[in-house]
Each structure stands twice: as C-alpha cells, then as structure tokens.
mmCIF file of C-alpha atoms and ligand atoms in Angstrom:
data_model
loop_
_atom_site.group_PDB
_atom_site.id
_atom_site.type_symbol
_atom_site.label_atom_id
_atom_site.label_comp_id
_atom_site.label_asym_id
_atom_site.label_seq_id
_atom_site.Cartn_x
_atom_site.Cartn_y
_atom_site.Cartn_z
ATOM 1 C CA UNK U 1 22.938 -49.257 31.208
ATOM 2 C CA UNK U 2 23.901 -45.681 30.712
ATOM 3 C CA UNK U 3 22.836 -45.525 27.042
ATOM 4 C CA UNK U 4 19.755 -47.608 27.881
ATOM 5 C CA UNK U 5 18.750 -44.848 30.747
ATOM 6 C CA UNK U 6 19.545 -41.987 28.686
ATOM 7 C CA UNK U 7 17.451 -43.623 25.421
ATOM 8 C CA UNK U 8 14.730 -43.642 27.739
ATOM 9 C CA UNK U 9 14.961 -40.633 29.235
ATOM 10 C CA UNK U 10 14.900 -38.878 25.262
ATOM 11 C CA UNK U 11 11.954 -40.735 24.656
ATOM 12 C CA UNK U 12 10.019 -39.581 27.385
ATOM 13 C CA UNK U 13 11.017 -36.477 26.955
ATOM 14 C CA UNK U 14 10.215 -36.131 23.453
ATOM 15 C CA UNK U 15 6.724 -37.944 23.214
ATOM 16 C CA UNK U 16 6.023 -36.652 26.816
ATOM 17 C CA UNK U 17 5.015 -34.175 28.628
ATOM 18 C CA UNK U 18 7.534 -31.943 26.700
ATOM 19 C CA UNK U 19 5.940 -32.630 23.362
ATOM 20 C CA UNK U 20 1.995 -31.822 24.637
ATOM 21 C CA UNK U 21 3.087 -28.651 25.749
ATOM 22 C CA UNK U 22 5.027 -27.792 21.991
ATOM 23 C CA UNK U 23 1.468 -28.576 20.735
ATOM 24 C CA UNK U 24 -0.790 -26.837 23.163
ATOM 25 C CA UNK U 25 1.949 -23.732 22.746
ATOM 26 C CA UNK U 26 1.513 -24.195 19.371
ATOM 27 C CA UNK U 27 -2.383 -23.588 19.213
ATOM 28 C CA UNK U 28 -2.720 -20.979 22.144
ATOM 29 C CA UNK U 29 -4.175 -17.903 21.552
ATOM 30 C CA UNK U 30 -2.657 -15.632 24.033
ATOM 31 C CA UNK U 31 -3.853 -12.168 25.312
ATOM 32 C CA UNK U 32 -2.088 -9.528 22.667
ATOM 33 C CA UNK U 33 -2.225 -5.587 21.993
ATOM 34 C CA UNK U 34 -1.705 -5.157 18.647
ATOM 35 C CA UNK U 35 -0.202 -2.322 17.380
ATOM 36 C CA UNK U 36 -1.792 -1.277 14.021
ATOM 37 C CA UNK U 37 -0.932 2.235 12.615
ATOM 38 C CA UNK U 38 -2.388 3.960 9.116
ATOM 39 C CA UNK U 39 -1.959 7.306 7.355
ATOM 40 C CA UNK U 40 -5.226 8.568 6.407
ATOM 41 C CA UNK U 41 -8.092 9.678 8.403
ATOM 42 C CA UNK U 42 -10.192 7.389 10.276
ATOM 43 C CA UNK U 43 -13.536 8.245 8.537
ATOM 44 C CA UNK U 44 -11.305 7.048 5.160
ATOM 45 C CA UNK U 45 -11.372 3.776 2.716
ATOM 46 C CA UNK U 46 -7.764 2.916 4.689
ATOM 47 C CA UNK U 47 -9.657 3.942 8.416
ATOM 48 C CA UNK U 48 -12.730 1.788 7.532
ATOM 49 C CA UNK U 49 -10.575 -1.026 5.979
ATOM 50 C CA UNK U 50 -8.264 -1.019 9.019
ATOM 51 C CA UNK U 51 -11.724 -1.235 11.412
ATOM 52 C CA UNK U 52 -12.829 -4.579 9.739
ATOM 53 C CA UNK U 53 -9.931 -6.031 9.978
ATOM 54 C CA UNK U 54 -9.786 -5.249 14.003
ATOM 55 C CA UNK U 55 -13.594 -6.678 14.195
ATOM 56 C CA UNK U 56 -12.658 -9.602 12.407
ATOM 57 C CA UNK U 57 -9.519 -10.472 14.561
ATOM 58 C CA UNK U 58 -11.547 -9.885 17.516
ATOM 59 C CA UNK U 59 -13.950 -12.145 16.618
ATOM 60 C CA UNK U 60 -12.095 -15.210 15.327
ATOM 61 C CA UNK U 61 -9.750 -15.009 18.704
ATOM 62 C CA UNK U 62 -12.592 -14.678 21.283
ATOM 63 C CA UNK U 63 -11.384 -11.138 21.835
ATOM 64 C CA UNK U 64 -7.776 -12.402 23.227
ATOM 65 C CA UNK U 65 -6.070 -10.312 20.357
ATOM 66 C CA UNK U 66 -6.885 -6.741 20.601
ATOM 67 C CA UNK U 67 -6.367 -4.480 17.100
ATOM 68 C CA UNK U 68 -6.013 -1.015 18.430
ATOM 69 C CA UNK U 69 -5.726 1.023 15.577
ATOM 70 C CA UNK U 70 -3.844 4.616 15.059
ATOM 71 C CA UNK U 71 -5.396 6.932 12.428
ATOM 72 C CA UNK U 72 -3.938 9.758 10.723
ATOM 73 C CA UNK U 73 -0.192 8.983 10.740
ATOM 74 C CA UNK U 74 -0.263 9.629 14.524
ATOM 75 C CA UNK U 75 2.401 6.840 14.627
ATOM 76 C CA UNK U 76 4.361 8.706 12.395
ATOM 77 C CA UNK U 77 4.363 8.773 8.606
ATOM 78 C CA UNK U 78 4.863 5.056 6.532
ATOM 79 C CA UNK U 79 8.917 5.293 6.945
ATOM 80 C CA UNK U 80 8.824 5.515 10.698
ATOM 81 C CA UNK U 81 6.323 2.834 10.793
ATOM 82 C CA UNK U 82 7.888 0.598 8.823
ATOM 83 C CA UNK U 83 11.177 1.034 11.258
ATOM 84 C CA UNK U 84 9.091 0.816 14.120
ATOM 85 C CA UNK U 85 7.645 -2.598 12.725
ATOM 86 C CA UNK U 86 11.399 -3.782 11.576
ATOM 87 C CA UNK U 87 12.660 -2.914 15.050
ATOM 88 C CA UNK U 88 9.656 -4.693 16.763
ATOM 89 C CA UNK U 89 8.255 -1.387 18.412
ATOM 90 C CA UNK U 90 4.952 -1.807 16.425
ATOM 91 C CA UNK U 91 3.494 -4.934 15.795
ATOM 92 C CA UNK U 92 1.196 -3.581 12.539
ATOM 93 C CA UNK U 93 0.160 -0.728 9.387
ATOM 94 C CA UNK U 94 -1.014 -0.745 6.067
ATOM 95 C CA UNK U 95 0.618 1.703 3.872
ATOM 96 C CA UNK U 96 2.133 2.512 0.334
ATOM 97 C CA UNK U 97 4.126 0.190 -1.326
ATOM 98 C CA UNK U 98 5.727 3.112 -2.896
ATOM 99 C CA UNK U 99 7.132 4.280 0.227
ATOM 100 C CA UNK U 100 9.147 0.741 0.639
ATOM 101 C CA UNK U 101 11.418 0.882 -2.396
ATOM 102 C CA UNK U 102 14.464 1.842 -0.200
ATOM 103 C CA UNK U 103 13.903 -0.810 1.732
ATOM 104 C CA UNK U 104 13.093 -3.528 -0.666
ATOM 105 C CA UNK U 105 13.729 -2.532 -4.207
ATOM 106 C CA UNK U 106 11.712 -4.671 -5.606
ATOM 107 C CA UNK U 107 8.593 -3.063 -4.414
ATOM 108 C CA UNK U 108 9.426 0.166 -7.502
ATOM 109 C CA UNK U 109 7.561 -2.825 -9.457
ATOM 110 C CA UNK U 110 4.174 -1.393 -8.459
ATOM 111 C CA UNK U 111 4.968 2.193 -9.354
ATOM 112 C CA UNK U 112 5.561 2.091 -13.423
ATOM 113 C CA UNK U 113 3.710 4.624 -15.093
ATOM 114 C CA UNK U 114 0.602 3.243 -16.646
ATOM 115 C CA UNK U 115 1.511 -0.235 -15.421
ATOM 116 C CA UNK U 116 -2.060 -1.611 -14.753
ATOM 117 C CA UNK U 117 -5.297 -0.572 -17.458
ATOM 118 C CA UNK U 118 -7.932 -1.175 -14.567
ATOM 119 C CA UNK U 119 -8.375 -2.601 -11.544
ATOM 120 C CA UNK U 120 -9.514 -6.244 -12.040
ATOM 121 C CA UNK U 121 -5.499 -6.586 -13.729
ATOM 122 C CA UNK U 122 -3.953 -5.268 -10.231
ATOM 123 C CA UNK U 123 -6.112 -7.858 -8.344
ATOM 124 C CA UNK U 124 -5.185 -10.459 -10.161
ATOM 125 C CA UNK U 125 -1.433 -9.330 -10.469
ATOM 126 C CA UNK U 126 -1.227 -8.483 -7.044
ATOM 127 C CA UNK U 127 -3.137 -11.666 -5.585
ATOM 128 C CA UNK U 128 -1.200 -14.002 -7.731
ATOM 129 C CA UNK U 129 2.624 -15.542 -7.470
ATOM 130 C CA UNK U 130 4.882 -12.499 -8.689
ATOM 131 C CA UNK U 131 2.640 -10.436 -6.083
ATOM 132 C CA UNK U 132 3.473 -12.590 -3.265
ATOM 133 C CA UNK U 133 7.049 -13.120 -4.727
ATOM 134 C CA UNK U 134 7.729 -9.092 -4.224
ATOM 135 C CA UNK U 135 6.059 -9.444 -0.796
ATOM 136 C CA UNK U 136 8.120 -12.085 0.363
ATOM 137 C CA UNK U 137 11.267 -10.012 -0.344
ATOM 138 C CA UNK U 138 10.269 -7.808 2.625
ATOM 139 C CA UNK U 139 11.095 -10.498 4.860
ATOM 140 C CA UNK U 140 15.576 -10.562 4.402
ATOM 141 C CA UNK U 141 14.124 -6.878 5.510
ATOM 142 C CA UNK U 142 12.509 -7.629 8.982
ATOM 143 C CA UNK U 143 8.869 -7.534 7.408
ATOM 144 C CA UNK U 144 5.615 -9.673 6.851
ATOM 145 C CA UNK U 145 3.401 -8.559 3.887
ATOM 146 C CA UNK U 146 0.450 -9.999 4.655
ATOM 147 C CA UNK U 147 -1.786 -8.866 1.361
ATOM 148 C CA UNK U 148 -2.221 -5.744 -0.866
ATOM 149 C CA UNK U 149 -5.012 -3.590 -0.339
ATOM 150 C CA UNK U 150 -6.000 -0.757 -3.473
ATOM 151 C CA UNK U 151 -5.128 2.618 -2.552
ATOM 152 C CA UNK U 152 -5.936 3.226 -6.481
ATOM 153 C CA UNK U 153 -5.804 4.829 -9.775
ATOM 154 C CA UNK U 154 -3.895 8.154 -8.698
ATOM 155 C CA UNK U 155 -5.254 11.738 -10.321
ATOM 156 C CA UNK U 156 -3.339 15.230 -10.347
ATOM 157 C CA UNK U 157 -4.807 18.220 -8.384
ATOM 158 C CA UNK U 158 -3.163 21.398 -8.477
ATOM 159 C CA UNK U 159 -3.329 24.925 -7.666
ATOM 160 C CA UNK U 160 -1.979 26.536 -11.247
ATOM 161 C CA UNK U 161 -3.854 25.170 -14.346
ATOM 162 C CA UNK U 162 -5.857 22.079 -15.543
ATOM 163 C CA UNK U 163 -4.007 19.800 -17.049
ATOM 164 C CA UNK U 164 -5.502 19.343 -20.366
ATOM 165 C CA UNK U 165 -2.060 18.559 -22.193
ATOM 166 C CA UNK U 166 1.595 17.016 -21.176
ATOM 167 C CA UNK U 167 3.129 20.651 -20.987
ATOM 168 C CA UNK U 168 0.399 21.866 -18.678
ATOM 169 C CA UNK U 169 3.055 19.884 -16.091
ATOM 170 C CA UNK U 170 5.808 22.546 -17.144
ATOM 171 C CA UNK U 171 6.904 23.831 -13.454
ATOM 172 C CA UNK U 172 4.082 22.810 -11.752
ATOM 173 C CA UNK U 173 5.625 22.196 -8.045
ATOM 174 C CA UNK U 174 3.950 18.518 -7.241
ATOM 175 C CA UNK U 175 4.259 16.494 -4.612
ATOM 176 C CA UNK U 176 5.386 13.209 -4.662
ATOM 177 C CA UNK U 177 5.682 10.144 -2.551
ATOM 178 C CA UNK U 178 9.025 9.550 -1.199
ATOM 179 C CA UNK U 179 9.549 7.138 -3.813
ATOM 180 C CA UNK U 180 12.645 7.314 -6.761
ATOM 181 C CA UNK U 181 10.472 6.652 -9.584
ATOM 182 C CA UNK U 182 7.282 9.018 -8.385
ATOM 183 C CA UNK U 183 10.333 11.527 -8.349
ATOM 184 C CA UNK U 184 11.640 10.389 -11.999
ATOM 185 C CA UNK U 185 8.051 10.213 -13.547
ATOM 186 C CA UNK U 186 7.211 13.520 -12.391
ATOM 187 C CA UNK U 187 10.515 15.104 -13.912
ATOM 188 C CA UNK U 188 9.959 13.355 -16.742
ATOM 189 C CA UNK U 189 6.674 15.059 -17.372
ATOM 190 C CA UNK U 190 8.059 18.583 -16.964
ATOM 191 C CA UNK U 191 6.952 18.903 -13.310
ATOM 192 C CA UNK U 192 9.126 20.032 -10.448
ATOM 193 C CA UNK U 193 9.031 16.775 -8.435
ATOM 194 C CA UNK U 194 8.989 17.473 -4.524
ATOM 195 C CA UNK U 195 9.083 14.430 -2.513
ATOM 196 C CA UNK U 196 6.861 15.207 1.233
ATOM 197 C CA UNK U 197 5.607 12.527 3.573
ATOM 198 C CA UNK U 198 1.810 12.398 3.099
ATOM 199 C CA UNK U 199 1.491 13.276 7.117
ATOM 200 C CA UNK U 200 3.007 17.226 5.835
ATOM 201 C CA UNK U 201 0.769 17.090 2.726
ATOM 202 C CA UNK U 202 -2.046 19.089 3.653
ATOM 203 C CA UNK U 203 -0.280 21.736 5.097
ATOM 204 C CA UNK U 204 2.269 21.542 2.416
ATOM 205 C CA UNK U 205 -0.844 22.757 -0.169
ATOM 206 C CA UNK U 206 -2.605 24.916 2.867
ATOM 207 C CA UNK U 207 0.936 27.214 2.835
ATOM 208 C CA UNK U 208 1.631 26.397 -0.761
ATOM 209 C CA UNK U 209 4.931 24.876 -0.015
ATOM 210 C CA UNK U 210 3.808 22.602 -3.385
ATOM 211 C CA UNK U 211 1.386 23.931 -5.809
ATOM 212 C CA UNK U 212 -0.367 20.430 -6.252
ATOM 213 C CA UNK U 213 -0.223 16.515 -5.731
ATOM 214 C CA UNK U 214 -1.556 13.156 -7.085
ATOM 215 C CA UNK U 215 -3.828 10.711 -4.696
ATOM 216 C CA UNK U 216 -6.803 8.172 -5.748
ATOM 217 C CA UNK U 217 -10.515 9.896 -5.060
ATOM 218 C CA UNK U 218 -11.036 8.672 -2.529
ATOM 219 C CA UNK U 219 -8.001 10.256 -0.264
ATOM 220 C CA UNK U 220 -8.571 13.695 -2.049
ATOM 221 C CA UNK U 221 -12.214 13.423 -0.697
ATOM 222 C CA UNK U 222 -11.334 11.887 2.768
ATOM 223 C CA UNK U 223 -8.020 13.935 3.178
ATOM 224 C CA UNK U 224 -10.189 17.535 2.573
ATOM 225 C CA UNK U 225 -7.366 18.330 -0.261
ATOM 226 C CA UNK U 226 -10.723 19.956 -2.447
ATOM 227 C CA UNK U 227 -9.969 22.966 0.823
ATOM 228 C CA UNK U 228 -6.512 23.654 -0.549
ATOM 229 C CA UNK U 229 -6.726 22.624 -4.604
ATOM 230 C CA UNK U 230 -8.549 24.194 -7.543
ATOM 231 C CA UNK U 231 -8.106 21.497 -9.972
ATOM 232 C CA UNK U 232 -8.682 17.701 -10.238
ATOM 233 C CA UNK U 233 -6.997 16.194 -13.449
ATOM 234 C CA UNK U 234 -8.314 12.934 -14.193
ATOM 235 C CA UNK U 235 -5.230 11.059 -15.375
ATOM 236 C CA UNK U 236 -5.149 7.648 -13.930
ATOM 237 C CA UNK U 237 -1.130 7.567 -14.517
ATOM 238 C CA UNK U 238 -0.262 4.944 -11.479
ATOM 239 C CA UNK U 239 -2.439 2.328 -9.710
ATOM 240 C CA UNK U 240 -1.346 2.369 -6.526
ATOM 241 C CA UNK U 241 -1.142 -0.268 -3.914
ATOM 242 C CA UNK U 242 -1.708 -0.479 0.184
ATOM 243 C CA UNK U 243 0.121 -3.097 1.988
ATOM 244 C CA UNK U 244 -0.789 -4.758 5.183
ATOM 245 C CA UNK U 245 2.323 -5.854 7.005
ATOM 246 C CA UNK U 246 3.860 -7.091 10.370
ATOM 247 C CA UNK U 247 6.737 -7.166 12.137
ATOM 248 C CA UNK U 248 8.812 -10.088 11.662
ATOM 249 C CA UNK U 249 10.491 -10.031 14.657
ATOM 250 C CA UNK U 250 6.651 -10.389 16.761
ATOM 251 C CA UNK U 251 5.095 -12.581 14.109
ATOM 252 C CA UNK U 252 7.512 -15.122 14.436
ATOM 253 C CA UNK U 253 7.184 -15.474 18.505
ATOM 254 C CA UNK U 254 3.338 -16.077 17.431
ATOM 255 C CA UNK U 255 1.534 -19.309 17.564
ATOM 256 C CA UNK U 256 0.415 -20.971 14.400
ATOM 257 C CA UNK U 257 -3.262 -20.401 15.430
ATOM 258 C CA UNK U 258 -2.525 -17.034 15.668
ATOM 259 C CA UNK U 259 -1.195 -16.053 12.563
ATOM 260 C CA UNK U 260 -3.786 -18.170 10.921
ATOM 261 C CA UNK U 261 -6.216 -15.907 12.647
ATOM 262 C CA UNK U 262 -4.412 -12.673 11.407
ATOM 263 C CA UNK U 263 -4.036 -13.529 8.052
ATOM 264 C CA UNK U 264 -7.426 -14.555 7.643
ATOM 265 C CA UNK U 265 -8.509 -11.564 8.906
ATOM 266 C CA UNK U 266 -6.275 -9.557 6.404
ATOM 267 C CA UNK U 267 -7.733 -11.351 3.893
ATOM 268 C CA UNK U 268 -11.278 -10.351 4.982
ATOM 269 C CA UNK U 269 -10.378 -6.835 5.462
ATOM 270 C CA UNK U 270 -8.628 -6.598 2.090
ATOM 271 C CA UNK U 271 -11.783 -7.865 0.182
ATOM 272 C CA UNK U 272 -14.136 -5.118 2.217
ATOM 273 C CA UNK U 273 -11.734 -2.455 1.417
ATOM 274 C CA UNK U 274 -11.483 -3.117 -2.315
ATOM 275 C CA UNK U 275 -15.456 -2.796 -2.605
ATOM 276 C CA UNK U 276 -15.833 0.185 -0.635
ATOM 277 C CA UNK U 277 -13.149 2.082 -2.117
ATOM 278 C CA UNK U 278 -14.587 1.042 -5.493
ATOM 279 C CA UNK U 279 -17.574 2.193 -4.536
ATOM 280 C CA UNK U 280 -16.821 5.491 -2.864
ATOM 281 C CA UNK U 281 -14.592 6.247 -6.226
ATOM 282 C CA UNK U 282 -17.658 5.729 -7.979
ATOM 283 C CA UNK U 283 -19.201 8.688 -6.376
ATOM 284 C CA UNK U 284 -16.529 10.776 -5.652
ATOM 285 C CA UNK U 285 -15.933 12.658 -8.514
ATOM 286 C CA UNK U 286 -19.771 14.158 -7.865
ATOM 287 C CA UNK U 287 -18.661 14.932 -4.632
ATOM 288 C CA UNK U 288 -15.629 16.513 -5.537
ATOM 289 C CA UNK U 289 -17.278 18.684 -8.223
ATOM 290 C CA UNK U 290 -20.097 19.376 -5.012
ATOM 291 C CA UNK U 291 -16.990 20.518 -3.037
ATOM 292 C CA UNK U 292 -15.776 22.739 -6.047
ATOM 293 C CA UNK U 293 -13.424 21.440 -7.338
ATOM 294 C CA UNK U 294 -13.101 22.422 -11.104
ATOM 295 C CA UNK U 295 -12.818 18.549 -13.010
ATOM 296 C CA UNK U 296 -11.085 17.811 -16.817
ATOM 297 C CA UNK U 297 -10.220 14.837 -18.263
ATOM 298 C CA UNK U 298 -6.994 14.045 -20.352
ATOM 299 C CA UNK U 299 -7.664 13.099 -23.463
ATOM 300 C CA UNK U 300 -6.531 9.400 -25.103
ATOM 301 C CA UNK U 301 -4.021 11.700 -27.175
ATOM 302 C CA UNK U 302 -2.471 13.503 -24.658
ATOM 303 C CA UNK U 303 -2.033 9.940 -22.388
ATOM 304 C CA UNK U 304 0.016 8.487 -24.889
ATOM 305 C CA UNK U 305 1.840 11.572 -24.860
ATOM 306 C CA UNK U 306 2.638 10.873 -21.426
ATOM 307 C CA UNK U 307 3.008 7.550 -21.606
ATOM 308 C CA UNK U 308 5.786 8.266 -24.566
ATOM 309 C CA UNK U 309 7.465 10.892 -21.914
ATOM 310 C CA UNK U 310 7.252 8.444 -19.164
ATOM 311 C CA UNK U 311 9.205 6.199 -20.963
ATOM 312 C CA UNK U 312 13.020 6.661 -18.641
ATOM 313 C CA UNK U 313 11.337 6.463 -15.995
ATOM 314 C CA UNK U 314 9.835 2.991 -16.654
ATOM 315 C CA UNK U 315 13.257 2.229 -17.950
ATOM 316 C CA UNK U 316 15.066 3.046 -14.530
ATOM 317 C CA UNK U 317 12.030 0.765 -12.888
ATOM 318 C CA UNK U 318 13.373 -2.004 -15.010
ATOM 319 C CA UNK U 319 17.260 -1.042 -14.305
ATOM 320 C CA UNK U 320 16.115 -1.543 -10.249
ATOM 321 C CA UNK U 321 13.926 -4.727 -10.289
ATOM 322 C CA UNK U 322 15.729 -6.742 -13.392
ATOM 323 C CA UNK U 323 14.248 -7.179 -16.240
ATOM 324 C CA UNK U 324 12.715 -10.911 -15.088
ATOM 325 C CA UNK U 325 10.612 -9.802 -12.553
ATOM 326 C CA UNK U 326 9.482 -7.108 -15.052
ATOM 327 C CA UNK U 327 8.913 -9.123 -17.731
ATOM 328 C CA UNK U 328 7.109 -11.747 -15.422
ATOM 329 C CA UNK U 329 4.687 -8.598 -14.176
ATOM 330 C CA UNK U 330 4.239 -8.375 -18.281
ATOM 331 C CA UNK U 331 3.185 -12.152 -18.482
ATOM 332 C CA UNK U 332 1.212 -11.957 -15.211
ATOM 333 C CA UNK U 333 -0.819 -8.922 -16.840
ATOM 334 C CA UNK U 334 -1.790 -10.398 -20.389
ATOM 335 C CA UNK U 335 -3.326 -13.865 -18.339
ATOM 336 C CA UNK U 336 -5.647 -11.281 -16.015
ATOM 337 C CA UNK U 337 -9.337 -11.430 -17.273
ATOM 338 C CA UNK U 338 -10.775 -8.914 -18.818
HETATM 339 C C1 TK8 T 1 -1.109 7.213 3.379
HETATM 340 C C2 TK8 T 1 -0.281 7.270 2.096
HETATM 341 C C3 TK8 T 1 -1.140 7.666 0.906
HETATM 342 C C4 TK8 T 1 -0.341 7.743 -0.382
HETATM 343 C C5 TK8 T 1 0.465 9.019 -0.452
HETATM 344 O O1 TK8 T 1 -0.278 6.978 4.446
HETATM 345 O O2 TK8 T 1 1.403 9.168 0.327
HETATM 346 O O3 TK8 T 1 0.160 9.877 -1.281
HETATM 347 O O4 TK8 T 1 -1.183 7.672 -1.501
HETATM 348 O O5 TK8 T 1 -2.163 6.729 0.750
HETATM 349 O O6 TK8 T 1 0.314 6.014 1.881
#
C-alpha cells in the first residue's frame, strides 16, 4: 500500500503540476539587464555592431531583455571583462580573441602571421567546425563564445619611418596586444614589442610611450590614432578576430527561449558588422590620407620577407595549440571558396 501510494504520488508529481511549470520555466522570457561591454568608441564598426545586436534582442524578447551597452572600455579593458564575465559580474562583450590566449590557449590559433589571404577564408574558417571547436574550449574556462565578429586585416602606423622593407621594423617601439605571439611576431621582425591594453593606447602614442601600433582601418579611423601617427603601412600581417561572449555562470540560469533569442541575435549582429566594417575599410584609406596620414604599401617581395622572418613565431603558435588543431585550420583553409 505504501509502494502503491508513493508510485502514485511520483507520477503525479512528475507529469503534474511539477512538470508544466519545468516547461513554462523553460520558455519564459524574464525581465533581464544585460551587461554588454566593448573597447572601441561608440561611433565605431564594434559600437555600431554592438547597437544591432541590442535592437535585435529587444525586439525578438518584446523588450523583456534589455542590452545596455558600455563603449570605450569603460568596463575596463578585454582582461577585466573577461574576469568580470567568468566571475558572473558582467553578463556580456565582444572583444579580441588575441587577448584570450592566457585563458584558453587555443585561441593563439587566430593570431599566426599571415594565417588567412582575405576575408571570405576567415568567414568560412571561423563559421565552420574548428571555429566553433576553439570557441567551445572557452567554456572548462567559465565562458560562452557565441560567434566571431571581424575586427580585420591589421596595418602598422608609426611615428619613425614608413615601412617600405622588413628592417624598417629595426627598433621601432610598437605596441602590441597583450598576446604571446603579437609579442613573438613583433620581435621577430626586429621591432621592440611592447604589450599595452588598447584602453592606454592612445595616450600611449599621444606621450610617445610607443612610437607606433598595428589595428584594422577601421579602429585607426574610429580610434583618432591619424592625431598621434605619421605613417600608415599597409601590411595586412594578421586578420584579426572579435568575439561575442557570455558568462557561463548567467547563461546557464537562462531559459532555452532565451538563449535562443541571444544567439540569434548574435548571429544578426555579426552579419551587420562584417558588411559595415567591409565597407567602411573600403573607404578608409581615403579618409586616412584626408586626415594626413602619409600611406605606403609593402611590396609582394618584402611580405615574403616577413613572412620568412615570421616563421618562430608561427612555430611557437603550433608548439601552444598542437599541431592537429593547426593542421586542421590548414585543411579548413584550402576547402574555403575563393
Ligand atoms: C578593442 C581591442 C582592439 C584590438 C587591439 O577592445 O587591442 O588592438 O584590435 O580591437 O580588442
């Protein structure tokens, strides 16, 4: 009778009123402030990118989840976000992947030398498996990657000399992100390597702490950096990538529903970003010229060159990720259209 009573009990309490409300809980959208912090500017590729997404999460949740975004680094620079998000202080960012190699090693993948020829290859790198396979390593971490976003094809600016050859580098003081094999490449080329969170950048080239740096177009144009440097060295020697991430410890207290909503939304705001800062590259280099800065462009020579000096550097990004993933980048890059 005991066992009958208690069978019955489980039953209703499982396919009862119990189970409705795991399903309703489930599928709620409840009232949320999300945190959602960024480096550059707000009038910036990363600003406007981080904008859509908020509009977009708005809309698909009725406005129950609320994206209030913090521009330029004023939640600190990517390291203290990224401990902010780990620790559960800050529910959001988008930021370098560069910046995350001492946290998840794996993430060095994305800054070989010379790694990607354009930008349709990172797309369909970073989109694909071994992309979501290094994102998914942020989560033993405390971290969702949600999707890349494209930063870009980084270009030297400096105060000293154009770069027109490899040993134009030769004691140029550059800075770099706080990223080993940024640090490495930059040696390797003859330059004195200083790593600076991008927050102290600026005023790191105002005082001439550094003589120079390396960003896409788009973030020397929306960062001001034409103020404080004299040339812009077209050298395309890194693409690099954004990421969009969460916390782990607040995404996984959300509802289905609700992370369905956000990663749609990422997806969304990933796809406007890539066309605006492909078209605001487009036009930047006129702009930057407008501005004054003084433009060259490396010759194909003088790449391989660097390419050739590069070399232990690309070899220490293989000693930190294993030579499978590395090799599986490889594979991943000769399928990519054309
Ligand atoms: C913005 C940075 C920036 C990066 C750098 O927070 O640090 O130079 O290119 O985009 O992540």
């Amino acid at each position: 009778m005991k066992r009958f009573l208690f069978a019955t009990l489980a039953t209703a309490v499982l396919c009862g009123p119990l189970a409705t409300l795991t399903t309703q809980a489930a599928d709620d959208i409840r009232p949320r402030m999300i945190r959602f912090g960024y480096g550059l500017n707000e009038d910036s590729n990363q600003g406007r990118g981080a904008k859509v997404f908020a509009e977009e999460v708005a809309k698909a949740s009725g406005g129950k989840l609320k994206v209030r975004t913090f521009g330029a680094g004023s939640l600190g620079p990517d390291a203290q976000m990224q401990n902010a998000l780990i620790g559960g202080a800050q529910e959001m960012m988008v930021g370098s992947t560069a910046t995350l190699v001492g946290i998840t090693k794996e993430m060095a993948i994305w800054d070989t030398p010379f790694l990607f020829s354009n930008a349709k290859q990172a797309d369909y790198v970073l989109d694909g498996p071994v992309g979501q396979q290094v994102m998914d390593k942020l989560q033993e971490k405390g971290l969702v990657g949600l999707v890349y976003w494209e930063n870009g094809f980084r270009n030297m600016t400096n105060n000293v000399r154009p770069i027109n050859k490899l040993e134009d580098f030769s004691g140029i003081k550059v800075r770099v992100m706080q990223s080993p094999v940024f640090m490495d490449t930059f040696k390797q080329l003859g330059a004195n390597a200083v790593p600076l969170p991008f927050s102290e950048l600026f005023t790191g080239l105002e005082t001439k702490a550094v003589d120079g740096q390396e960003n896409p177009f788009n973030t020397i144009l929306s960062s001001k950096f034409y103020e404080v440097q004299k040339y812009l060295t077209v050298t395309n020697h890194v693409y690099s990538p954004w990421i969009m991430m969460a916390s782990k410890r607040w995404w996984d207290g959300l509802s289905k529903t609700e992370q369905d909503i956000l990663m749609a939304a990422a997806r969304k705001a990933r796809d406007a970003e890539r066309l605006d800062t492909r078209a605001e590259g487009e036009k930047a280099l006129e702009e930057l010229k407008a501005h004054g800065m003084q433009i060259n462009q490396v010759s194909a020579e003088e790449t391989q060159r660097m390419r050739e000096k590069a070399q232990p550097a690309i070899q220490s990004v293989i000693d930190t990720v294993g030579k499978p993933l590395f090799d599986q980048v490889q594979a991943e890059i000769q399928k990519a259209p054309q």
